[in-house]
CSV table of C-alpha atoms and ligand atoms in Angstrom, one decimal:
chain,number,residue,atom,x,y,z
A,1,MET,CA,-1.8,-8.7,-39.5
A,2,ASN,CA,-5.8,-7.3,-38.1
A,3,GLU,CA,-4.6,-3.4,-39.2
A,4,PHE,CA,-4.1,-3.9,-42.8
A,5,SER,CA,-7.4,-5.4,-43.3
A,6,TYR,CA,-9.6,-5.9,-46.3
A,7,ARG,CA,-13.5,-3.5,-46.0
A,8,ASN,CA,-15.9,-4.4,-47.8
A,9,GLY,CA,-13.3,-6.2,-50.7
A,10,HIS,CA,-10.7,-3.2,-49.9
A,11,LEU,CA,-7.7,-3.8,-48.4
A,12,HIS,CA,-7.5,-0.9,-46.0
A,13,ALA,CA,-4.3,0.1,-43.7
A,14,GLU,CA,-6.7,1.2,-40.2
A,15,SER,CA,-9.9,2.7,-42.1
A,16,VAL,CA,-8.1,4.2,-44.9
A,17,ALA,CA,-8.6,2.6,-48.3
A,18,LEU,CA,-4.6,1.6,-50.0
A,19,ALA,CA,-6.5,2.4,-53.2
A,20,ASP,CA,-6.8,6.2,-51.9
A,21,ILE,CA,-3.6,6.5,-51.3
A,22,ALA,CA,-2.2,4.5,-54.5
A,23,ARG,CA,-3.7,7.6,-56.0
A,24,GLU,CA,-3.3,10.8,-54.1
A,25,VAL,CA,1.1,9.5,-53.5
A,26,GLY,CA,1.5,7.5,-56.6
A,27,THR,CA,3.3,4.1,-56.0
A,28,PRO,CA,5.4,2.3,-54.9
A,29,VAL,CA,4.9,3.6,-51.4
A,30,TYR,CA,4.9,2.0,-47.9
A,31,VAL,CA,2.6,2.7,-45.8
A,32,TYR,CA,2.4,2.1,-41.8
A,33,SER,CA,-0.1,1.5,-39.2
A,34,ALA,CA,-0.1,3.6,-36.3
A,35,ALA,CA,-2.5,1.5,-34.6
A,36,ALA,CA,0.0,-1.6,-35.2
A,37,ILE,CA,2.6,0.2,-34.1
A,38,GLU,CA,2.1,1.0,-30.1
A,39,ALA,CA,0.7,-1.8,-30.4
A,40,ASN,CA,3.0,-4.0,-30.5
A,41,TYR,CA,5.4,-1.6,-28.4
A,42,ARG,CA,2.4,-1.9,-25.9
A,43,ARG,CA,2.7,-6.0,-26.4
A,44,PHE,CA,6.9,-6.0,-25.7
A,45,ALA,CA,6.0,-3.3,-22.6
A,46,ASP,CA,3.8,-5.0,-20.5
A,47,ALA,CA,5.3,-8.2,-21.0
A,48,LEU,CA,8.6,-7.3,-19.4
A,49,SER,CA,6.7,-4.6,-17.1
A,50,ASP,CA,7.5,-7.0,-14.2
A,51,MET,CA,11.4,-6.3,-14.6
A,52,GLN,CA,13.4,-3.2,-14.3
A,53,ALA,CA,12.7,-2.4,-17.9
A,54,SER,CA,13.8,0.3,-20.4
A,55,ILE,CA,13.2,-0.5,-24.0
A,56,CYS,CA,15.9,1.8,-26.3
A,57,TYR,CA,13.4,1.2,-29.9
A,58,ALA,CA,16.2,0.2,-32.5
A,59,LEU,CA,16.1,3.0,-35.0
A,60,LYS,CA,18.0,1.0,-37.7
A,61,ALA,CA,14.0,-0.8,-38.2
A,62,ASN,CA,12.1,2.4,-39.6
A,63,SER,CA,13.7,5.5,-38.5
A,64,ASN,CA,10.8,7.7,-40.7
A,65,LEU,CA,10.9,11.3,-37.5
A,66,ALA,CA,6.5,10.1,-37.2
A,67,VAL,CA,7.8,6.8,-36.1
A,68,ILE,CA,10.3,7.2,-33.7
A,69,ARG,CA,7.9,10.4,-31.8
A,70,LEU,CA,5.4,8.2,-32.2
A,71,LEU,CA,6.7,5.7,-30.1
A,72,ALA,CA,9.2,8.9,-28.0
A,73,GLU,CA,5.5,9.4,-27.2
A,74,LEU,CA,4.9,5.9,-25.4
A,75,GLY,CA,8.4,6.4,-23.7
A,76,ALA,CA,10.2,5.1,-25.7
A,77,GLY,CA,13.7,5.5,-25.9
A,78,ALA,CA,16.2,4.7,-28.6
A,79,ASP,CA,19.2,2.7,-29.8
A,80,VAL,CA,21.1,3.9,-32.9
A,81,VAL,CA,23.8,3.2,-34.3
A,82,SER,CA,24.8,6.5,-36.1
A,83,GLU,CA,25.0,9.9,-35.6
A,84,GLY,CA,22.5,10.1,-38.0
A,85,GLU,CA,20.2,7.8,-35.8
A,86,LEU,CA,21.2,9.7,-32.9
A,87,ARG,CA,20.5,13.6,-34.7
A,88,ARG,CA,17.7,11.5,-36.1
A,89,ALA,CA,16.6,10.1,-32.0
A,90,LEU,CA,16.8,13.9,-30.9
A,91,ALA,CA,14.4,15.4,-33.6
A,92,ALA,CA,11.3,13.1,-33.0
A,93,GLY,CA,11.6,13.8,-29.0
A,94,ILE,CA,13.5,11.1,-27.4
A,95,PRO,CA,15.7,12.1,-24.5
A,96,ALA,CA,18.9,11.8,-24.5
A,97,GLU,CA,19.4,10.5,-21.8
A,98,LYS,CA,16.9,7.2,-22.8
A,99,ILE,CA,19.9,6.7,-25.8
A,100,VAL,CA,21.5,3.3,-26.1
A,101,PHE,CA,25.0,4.3,-29.1
A,102,SER,CA,25.6,0.6,-30.6
A,103,GLY,CA,28.1,-0.3,-33.8
A,104,VAL,CA,31.2,-1.5,-33.7
A,105,GLY,CA,32.8,1.8,-35.9
A,106,LYS,CA,31.8,4.5,-33.7
A,107,THR,CA,33.7,7.3,-35.3
A,108,GLU,CA,35.4,10.4,-32.8
A,109,THR,CA,33.2,12.6,-34.5
A,110,GLU,CA,30.1,10.5,-34.0
A,111,MET,CA,31.5,9.9,-29.7
A,112,ALA,CA,32.5,13.9,-29.5
A,113,PHE,CA,28.9,14.4,-31.0
A,114,ALA,CA,26.9,12.5,-28.1
A,115,LEU,CA,28.7,13.2,-25.3
A,116,ASP,CA,28.2,16.8,-26.6
A,117,VAL,CA,24.4,15.8,-26.0
A,118,GLY,CA,24.4,13.6,-23.3
A,119,ILE,CA,23.1,10.3,-24.1
A,120,GLY,CA,22.8,8.0,-22.0
A,121,GLN,CA,25.0,4.8,-22.4
A,122,PHE,CA,27.2,4.3,-25.3
A,123,ASN,CA,28.5,0.1,-26.1
A,124,VAL,CA,31.8,-0.2,-26.6
A,125,GLU,CA,32.5,-2.8,-28.6
A,126,SER,CA,36.0,-3.8,-29.1
A,127,ASP,CA,39.3,-2.7,-27.1
A,128,PRO,CA,40.8,0.2,-28.5
A,129,GLU,CA,37.3,1.5,-28.4
A,130,LEU,CA,37.7,1.9,-24.8
A,131,ASP,CA,41.0,3.7,-25.7
A,132,ILE,CA,39.4,6.3,-28.0
A,133,LEU,CA,35.8,7.2,-26.1
A,134,SER,CA,37.9,7.6,-23.0
A,135,ALA,CA,40.1,10.2,-24.8
A,136,ILE,CA,37.8,12.3,-25.9
A,137,ALA,CA,34.9,11.7,-22.5
A,138,THR,CA,38.4,12.8,-20.3
A,139,ASN,CA,39.5,15.6,-22.8
A,140,LYS,CA,35.9,17.2,-22.1
A,141,GLY,CA,36.0,16.5,-18.6
A,142,GLN,CA,33.2,13.9,-19.2
A,143,THR,CA,32.7,10.3,-17.7
A,144,ALA,CA,30.9,8.7,-20.7
A,145,ASN,CA,29.0,5.4,-19.0
A,146,ILE,CA,29.4,2.3,-21.3
A,147,ALA,CA,28.7,-1.0,-21.7
A,148,ILE,CA,31.2,-3.5,-22.7
A,149,ARG,CA,29.4,-5.8,-25.9
A,150,VAL,CA,30.6,-9.4,-25.2
A,151,ASN,CA,30.0,-11.8,-28.0
A,152,PRO,CA,28.4,-15.3,-26.6
A,153,ASP,CA,28.8,-17.5,-29.3
A,154,VAL,CA,26.0,-18.5,-29.8
A,155,ASP,CA,24.7,-19.5,-32.8
A,156,ALA,CA,21.2,-17.4,-32.9
A,157,LEU,CA,19.7,-19.8,-35.4
A,158,THR,CA,18.9,-16.9,-38.3
A,159,HIS,CA,19.7,-15.9,-41.4
A,160,LYS,CA,23.2,-15.9,-41.5
A,161,LYS,CA,23.5,-11.8,-43.2
A,162,ILE,CA,22.2,-11.5,-39.5
A,163,SER,CA,23.4,-13.2,-37.2
A,164,THR,CA,26.2,-11.7,-34.9
A,165,GLY,CA,26.4,-13.9,-31.9
A,166,ARG,CA,28.9,-16.5,-33.2
A,167,ARG,CA,32.7,-15.6,-32.4
A,168,GLU,CA,34.1,-15.3,-36.2
A,169,ASN,CA,31.2,-12.3,-36.7
A,170,LYS,CA,32.6,-8.7,-35.7
A,171,PHE,CA,30.3,-8.3,-33.1
A,172,GLY,CA,31.5,-7.1,-29.2
A,173,ILE,CA,34.6,-8.6,-27.5
A,174,ASP,CA,34.5,-11.8,-26.6
A,175,ILE,CA,32.9,-13.8,-23.3
A,176,SER,CA,36.0,-15.6,-22.9
A,177,SER,CA,38.3,-12.4,-22.4
A,178,ALA,CA,35.6,-10.5,-21.2
A,179,GLU,CA,36.7,-10.1,-17.0
A,180,ASP,CA,40.3,-8.8,-18.6
A,181,VAL,CA,38.9,-5.7,-20.6
A,182,PHE,CA,35.9,-5.3,-18.4
A,183,ALA,CA,38.9,-4.7,-15.8
A,184,ARG,CA,40.5,-2.5,-17.9
A,185,ALA,CA,37.8,-0.5,-18.5
A,186,ALA,CA,37.5,0.2,-15.1
A,187,LEU,CA,41.2,1.7,-14.5
A,188,LEU,CA,40.4,3.8,-17.7
A,189,PRO,CA,39.8,7.2,-17.2
A,190,GLY,CA,37.0,9.0,-18.3
A,191,LEU,CA,34.6,5.8,-18.0
A,192,GLN,CA,31.8,4.2,-16.0
A,193,VAL,CA,31.2,1.1,-16.7
A,194,ARG,CA,28.6,-0.6,-15.7
A,195,SER,CA,26.7,-2.9,-18.3
A,196,ILE,CA,27.3,-6.2,-20.2
A,197,ALA,CA,25.5,-5.9,-23.7
A,198,VAL,CA,24.3,-8.6,-25.9
A,199,HIS,CA,22.9,-9.2,-29.3
A,200,ILE,CA,23.7,-12.0,-31.6
A,201,GLY,CA,21.1,-11.7,-34.2
A,202,SER,CA,17.7,-10.9,-36.0
A,203,GLN,CA,14.7,-12.5,-36.8
A,204,LEU,CA,15.9,-15.2,-34.2
A,205,ILE,CA,12.1,-17.6,-33.9
A,206,SER,CA,13.4,-20.2,-31.2
A,207,LEU,CA,14.4,-18.5,-27.6
A,208,ASP,CA,17.2,-21.4,-27.0
A,209,PRO,CA,19.4,-19.2,-28.1
A,210,PHE,CA,18.1,-16.0,-26.0
A,211,ALA,CA,18.4,-18.5,-23.2
A,212,ALA,CA,21.6,-19.6,-24.1
A,213,ALA,CA,23.5,-15.9,-24.6
A,214,PHE,CA,21.9,-14.5,-21.7
A,215,THR,CA,22.5,-17.1,-19.4
A,216,ALA,CA,26.4,-16.5,-20.9
A,217,VAL,CA,26.1,-12.9,-19.2
A,218,ALA,CA,24.2,-14.0,-16.2
A,219,GLY,CA,27.7,-15.7,-15.5
A,220,LEU,CA,29.9,-13.6,-16.8
A,221,VAL,CA,28.5,-11.0,-14.4
A,222,GLN,CA,29.0,-12.9,-11.4
A,223,ARG,CA,32.4,-13.7,-12.6
A,224,LEU,CA,33.2,-9.0,-13.0
A,225,ARG,CA,31.5,-9.6,-9.4
A,226,ALA,CA,33.6,-11.7,-7.6
A,227,ALA,CA,36.5,-9.6,-9.3
A,228,GLY,CA,35.1,-6.4,-7.7
A,229,ILE,CA,33.5,-5.0,-10.6
A,230,GLU,CA,29.6,-4.1,-9.9
A,231,ILE,CA,27.5,-4.7,-13.1
A,232,ASP,CA,24.1,-3.2,-12.1
A,233,HIS,CA,22.7,-2.8,-16.0
A,234,LEU,CA,22.4,-5.1,-18.9
A,235,ASP,CA,21.8,-4.7,-22.4
A,236,LEU,CA,20.0,-7.0,-23.2
A,237,GLY,CA,19.6,-6.3,-26.8
A,238,GLY,CA,16.5,-7.1,-29.3
A,239,GLY,CA,16.4,-9.8,-31.9
A,240,LEU,CA,13.0,-11.5,-31.7
A,241,GLY,CA,11.8,-12.5,-34.8
A,242,ILE,CA,7.9,-12.0,-35.8
A,243,VAL,CA,5.7,-14.0,-37.9
A,244,TYR,CA,6.2,-13.5,-42.5
A,245,ARG,CA,5.4,-17.0,-43.4
A,246,ALA,CA,4.5,-19.9,-41.9
A,247,GLU,CA,7.7,-19.1,-38.9
A,248,GLU,CA,6.0,-19.5,-35.2
A,249,ALA,CA,7.0,-16.6,-34.0
A,250,PRO,CA,8.0,-17.2,-30.7
A,251,ASP,CA,5.3,-15.3,-28.4
A,252,MET,CA,6.2,-12.2,-25.8
A,253,ALA,CA,5.3,-13.7,-22.8
A,254,SER,CA,7.4,-16.2,-23.9
A,255,TYR,CA,10.8,-14.5,-24.2
A,256,ALA,CA,10.3,-12.5,-20.8
A,257,ALA,CA,9.6,-15.7,-19.3
A,258,VAL,CA,13.5,-16.4,-21.0
A,259,VAL,CA,14.5,-13.2,-19.4
A,260,ARG,CA,13.7,-13.9,-16.6
A,261,GLU,CA,14.9,-17.3,-15.9
A,262,SER,CA,18.3,-16.3,-16.7
A,263,VAL,CA,19.2,-13.0,-15.4
A,264,GLY,CA,16.2,-12.4,-13.0
A,265,ASN,CA,17.3,-13.3,-10.2
A,266,LEU,CA,20.5,-10.4,-10.6
A,267,GLY,CA,19.0,-7.4,-9.3
A,268,CYS,CA,20.3,-5.7,-12.2
A,269,LYS,CA,18.4,-3.0,-14.4
A,270,LEU,CA,17.5,-4.1,-18.3
A,271,THR,CA,17.7,-2.6,-21.7
A,272,PHE,CA,16.2,-3.7,-24.1
A,273,GLU,CA,16.9,-2.7,-28.0
A,274,PRO,CA,13.6,-4.2,-30.7
A,275,GLY,CA,13.2,-2.7,-33.2
A,276,ARG,CA,11.1,-5.5,-35.6
A,277,ALA,CA,9.0,-6.5,-33.2
A,278,ILE,CA,7.8,-2.8,-33.2
A,279,VAL,CA,7.8,-1.8,-36.3
A,280,GLY,CA,7.6,-5.4,-38.5
A,281,ARG,CA,3.8,-6.4,-39.0
A,282,GLY,CA,2.9,-2.1,-38.7
A,283,GLY,CA,3.9,-1.6,-42.5
A,284,ILE,CA,3.3,-2.5,-45.4
A,285,LEU,CA,4.8,-1.5,-49.3
A,286,LEU,CA,2.1,-0.6,-52.3
A,287,SER,CA,2.9,-1.1,-54.7
A,288,SER,CA,1.2,-1.8,-58.9
A,289,VAL,CA,1.7,-4.3,-61.4
A,290,ILE,CA,3.3,-2.4,-64.7
A,291,TYR,CA,3.2,-5.9,-66.4
A,292,ARG,CA,2.3,-9.2,-67.0
A,293,LYS,CA,5.1,-11.0,-69.2
A,294,GLU,CA,4.6,-14.5,-69.9
A,295,SER,CA,7.0,-17.2,-71.4
A,296,ASP,CA,6.0,-21.1,-72.6
A,297,THR,CA,7.5,-22.0,-69.5
A,298,ARG,CA,6.7,-18.7,-66.1
A,299,LYS,CA,4.8,-16.3,-65.8
A,300,TRP,CA,6.2,-13.0,-64.5
A,301,LEU,CA,4.1,-9.5,-62.7
A,302,VAL,CA,5.9,-7.0,-63.5
A,303,VAL,CA,5.7,-4.3,-60.4
A,304,ASP,CA,6.5,-1.1,-60.2
A,305,ALA,CA,8.7,-1.5,-57.0
A,306,GLY,CA,12.1,-2.2,-56.9
A,307,MET,CA,14.8,-4.5,-54.7
A,308,ASN,CA,16.0,-0.9,-54.3
A,309,ASP,CA,12.8,0.1,-52.8
A,310,LEU,CA,12.5,-3.4,-50.1
A,311,ILE,CA,15.9,-5.0,-51.0
A,312,ARG,CA,15.2,-8.2,-47.9
A,313,PRO,CA,13.6,-10.9,-50.9
A,314,SER,CA,17.6,-9.9,-52.2
A,315,LEU,CA,19.5,-10.1,-50.2
A,316,TYR,CA,18.3,-12.7,-47.6
A,317,GLU,CA,15.9,-15.1,-49.6
A,318,ALA,CA,13.2,-13.3,-47.3
A,319,PHE,CA,9.2,-14.3,-47.8
A,320,HIS,CA,7.1,-10.8,-47.6
A,321,ALA,CA,3.4,-12.0,-48.6
A,322,ILE,CA,2.0,-10.3,-51.1
A,323,ARG,CA,-1.7,-10.1,-51.0
A,324,PRO,CA,-4.0,-7.7,-54.2
A,325,VAL,CA,-5.8,-4.7,-53.0
A,326,ASN,CA,-8.7,-5.7,-54.0
A,327,GLU,CA,-10.1,-8.9,-52.8
A,328,ALA,CA,-12.3,-9.5,-55.7
A,329,ALA,CA,-9.0,-10.5,-57.3
A,330,SER,CA,-8.1,-13.0,-55.1
A,331,GLY,CA,-11.9,-15.2,-55.8
A,332,GLY,CA,-11.6,-15.3,-59.8
A,333,THR,CA,-8.6,-17.8,-61.5
A,334,HIS,CA,-4.9,-18.0,-59.5
A,335,ALA,CA,-1.1,-19.0,-61.9
A,336,VAL,CA,2.1,-18.4,-60.2
A,337,PHE,CA,3.6,-16.0,-61.0
A,338,ASP,CA,7.3,-14.6,-60.5
A,339,VAL,CA,7.2,-11.2,-59.2
A,340,VAL,CA,9.8,-8.6,-59.9
A,341,GLY,CA,10.9,-5.4,-59.9
A,342,PRO,CA,12.3,-3.1,-62.5
A,343,ILE,CA,15.4,-3.4,-61.6
A,344,CYS,CA,17.7,-4.7,-64.2
A,345,GLU,CA,19.3,-7.5,-63.0
A,346,THR,CA,17.8,-11.0,-61.2
A,347,GLY,CA,18.4,-10.3,-57.6
A,348,ASP,CA,15.4,-8.1,-57.9
A,349,THR,CA,11.8,-10.6,-57.4
A,350,PHE,CA,10.3,-10.2,-54.8
A,351,ALA,CA,9.4,-13.8,-55.1
A,352,LEU,CA,9.3,-16.9,-57.3
A,353,ASP,CA,6.5,-19.9,-57.8
A,354,ARG,CA,4.4,-17.6,-55.5
A,355,GLU,CA,0.9,-19.0,-56.3
A,356,LEU,CA,-1.5,-15.2,-56.6
A,357,PRO,CA,-3.8,-14.2,-58.6
A,358,VAL,CA,-4.0,-13.2,-62.7
A,359,LEU,CA,-3.3,-9.6,-61.6
A,360,GLY,CA,-3.1,-7.4,-64.8
A,361,PRO,CA,-1.3,-3.2,-65.1
A,362,LYS,CA,-2.2,-1.3,-62.9
A,363,ASP,CA,-3.6,-3.6,-60.5
A,364,LEU,CA,-2.8,-3.1,-56.8
A,365,LEU,CA,-0.8,-5.3,-53.9
A,366,ALA,CA,0.8,-5.2,-50.8
A,367,PHE,CA,4.2,-6.5,-49.6
A,368,ASP,CA,3.2,-7.3,-46.1
A,369,SER,CA,5.4,-6.7,-42.8
A,370,ALA,CA,7.4,-4.6,-44.7
A,371,GLY,CA,7.1,-1.9,-42.0
A,372,ALA,CA,11.1,-3.0,-40.4
A,373,TYR,CA,14.3,-3.1,-42.5
A,374,GLY,CA,12.5,-1.2,-45.5
A,375,ALA,CA,12.0,2.3,-46.4
A,376,VAL,CA,15.4,2.1,-44.2
A,377,MET,CA,17.4,0.4,-47.3
A,378,ALA,CA,16.4,1.9,-49.9
A,379,SER,CA,18.5,3.5,-52.0
A,380,ASN,CA,18.9,5.2,-55.7
A,381,TYR,CA,20.7,2.4,-57.9
A,382,ASN,CA,19.2,2.6,-61.4
A,383,SER,CA,18.3,6.4,-60.1
A,384,ARG,CA,14.7,5.8,-59.2
A,385,PRO,CA,13.8,8.0,-56.6
A,386,ILE,CA,14.0,7.3,-52.5
A,387,VAL,CA,10.6,5.2,-51.7
A,388,PRO,CA,7.8,8.2,-50.2
A,389,GLU,CA,5.8,6.6,-46.3
A,390,VAL,CA,2.8,7.3,-45.7
A,391,LEU,CA,1.7,7.3,-41.8
A,392,VAL,CA,-2.2,6.3,-41.0
A,393,ARG,CA,-4.2,6.5,-37.3
A,394,ASP,CA,-7.8,5.1,-37.6
A,395,ASP,CA,-9.1,7.4,-41.0
A,396,LYS,CA,-6.1,9.8,-40.9
A,397,TRP,CA,-3.3,9.8,-42.8
A,398,SER,CA,-0.1,12.0,-43.9
A,399,VAL,CA,2.5,11.3,-45.5
A,400,VAL,CA,5.3,11.6,-43.7
A,401,ARG,CA,8.2,11.4,-46.2
A,402,ARG,CA,7.2,12.9,-50.0
A,403,ARG,CA,8.9,10.9,-52.8
A,404,GLN,CA,12.0,11.9,-53.7
A,405,THR,CA,12.1,14.1,-56.7
A,406,TYR,CA,13.2,14.4,-59.7
A,407,ASP,CA,15.9,16.8,-58.9
A,408,GLU,CA,16.3,16.1,-55.5
A,409,MET,CA,17.9,13.3,-56.8
A,410,LEU,CA,19.6,14.7,-59.7
A,411,ALA,CA,20.9,18.1,-57.6
A,412,GLN,CA,22.9,15.9,-56.0
A,413,ASP,CA,26.0,15.3,-57.9
A,414,ASP,CA,28.4,18.3,-59.0
A,415,ILE,CA,30.3,18.1,-62.1
A,416,PRO,CA,33.7,20.1,-62.3
A,417,ALA,CA,34.7,22.8,-63.5
A,418,TRP,CA,37.6,20.9,-64.4
A,419,LEU,CA,35.9,18.4,-67.3
B,1,LIG,N1,20.6,-4.3,-31.7
B,1,LIG,C1,21.6,-4.0,-31.4
B,1,LIG,C2,22.9,-4.0,-31.1
B,1,LIG,C3,21.5,-4.5,-33.6
B,1,LIG,O1,22.3,-4.6,-33.8
B,1,LIG,C4,19.6,-4.6,-34.1
B,1,LIG,C5,19.8,-5.1,-35.2
B,1,LIG,C6,19.5,-4.8,-33.3
B,1,LIG,C7,18.7,-4.0,-32.0
B,1,LIG,C8,17.6,-5.0,-33.8
B,1,LIG,O2,17.5,-6.4,-33.6
B,1,LIG,P1,16.0,-6.0,-34.1
B,1,LIG,O3,15.2,-6.7,-32.8
B,1,LIG,O4,15.3,-5.7,-35.6
B,1,LIG,O5,15.5,-7.6,-34.7
B,1,LIG,N2,18.5,-5.7,-42.7
B,1,LIG,C9,18.0,-6.6,-41.8
B,1,LIG,C10,18.2,-6.8,-40.5
B,1,LIG,C11,19.4,-6.3,-40.0
B,1,LIG,C12,19.0,-6.6,-37.7
B,1,LIG,C13,20.0,-5.1,-38.0
B,1,LIG,N3,20.7,-5.4,-36.5
B,1,LIG,C14,16.7,-7.8,-42.6
B,1,LIG,O6,15.5,-7.1,-42.6
B,1,LIG,O7,16.4,-8.9,-41.7
């Protein structure tokens, strides 16, 4: 996290002191570094530059319009999973033909909208979805480019809630019945079958599952070609892990080598859908201590961010490093704390038994590597306003999503006249 480092004892995002942002915007607030996001994107793109690769950034990781615009300017396409994400991609300036639509539950309305705006590819995940898309496209006199997502039954060796490539998971079609499905799709009107898609999970630390899945896909390409079905594109999904703690995140060059070795000789154009690898380490969540609280057996730091702002620790037992914004605190006494939010459930815990400086009320702290699956998963739980987001570039910074006001939050509800 070079873009988030101490300068003269104060944690900065690039050249901006986080304390300045906290003073003006308040906490909690997400802060993103444009330089970090750009560097991650370039690293990803450069490693794959010798292959015919398109990078469709997975919006689900962070769909702030400013973040998408930043990536659009670098040439990224988008992987979207809802009409909302599709609208965000378009609004941020990603050309429709660079957009891939994934997801197990696309509705007819969503598919019709995607056809109307002319997206590049649908990643179809089931037999019934094939029929519906065929019918809608035919009705509109259009042809939809499709990939069929296969489920290779590979264990991604990651958290069970973010593993997607086992047979029992809801994603894709079983690779063992894939030939039949491709053959049927090839005969359906309104569809142009050109690609196989695969995505086996997120936050993969080992490259072996990627190798297993991509090799299985390569085998399917050969079998389909033998059966007269031409496949000239592959969509290899996202999933590359990042460093949250001590895990060795796989480096880009080794990931690219796995791709080259498994599918490099097929002559297919490749699409990738990275999310976390692009934005994860490009953001932090800035929060303030409300209270330091102690019992006979435990010490707590109660902070003003809650599980509604950053749900990853609560939902996936995820680890986020925590740093004091004022480095001097690190030189002082330390103690072992549970870091918890203000929400009324025990799951609202960011860290257990974490050794930290003895911070006190109003002290600022940063949750590292919160750029992916942070703000996008925020909610109004406990009627807390949606957390704001700030984007920094060099010494410039802007609020790229303002904090929701209480009035806005309450205005969404209606009390019926009959009540
Ligand atoms: N493509 C597809 C079809 C996906 O389902 C996903 C993520 C991606 C690409 C991007 O994966 P990435 O490169 O970011 O690993 N909320 C969870 C992660 C959920 C990932 C869902 N799918 C978390 O906070 O860890």
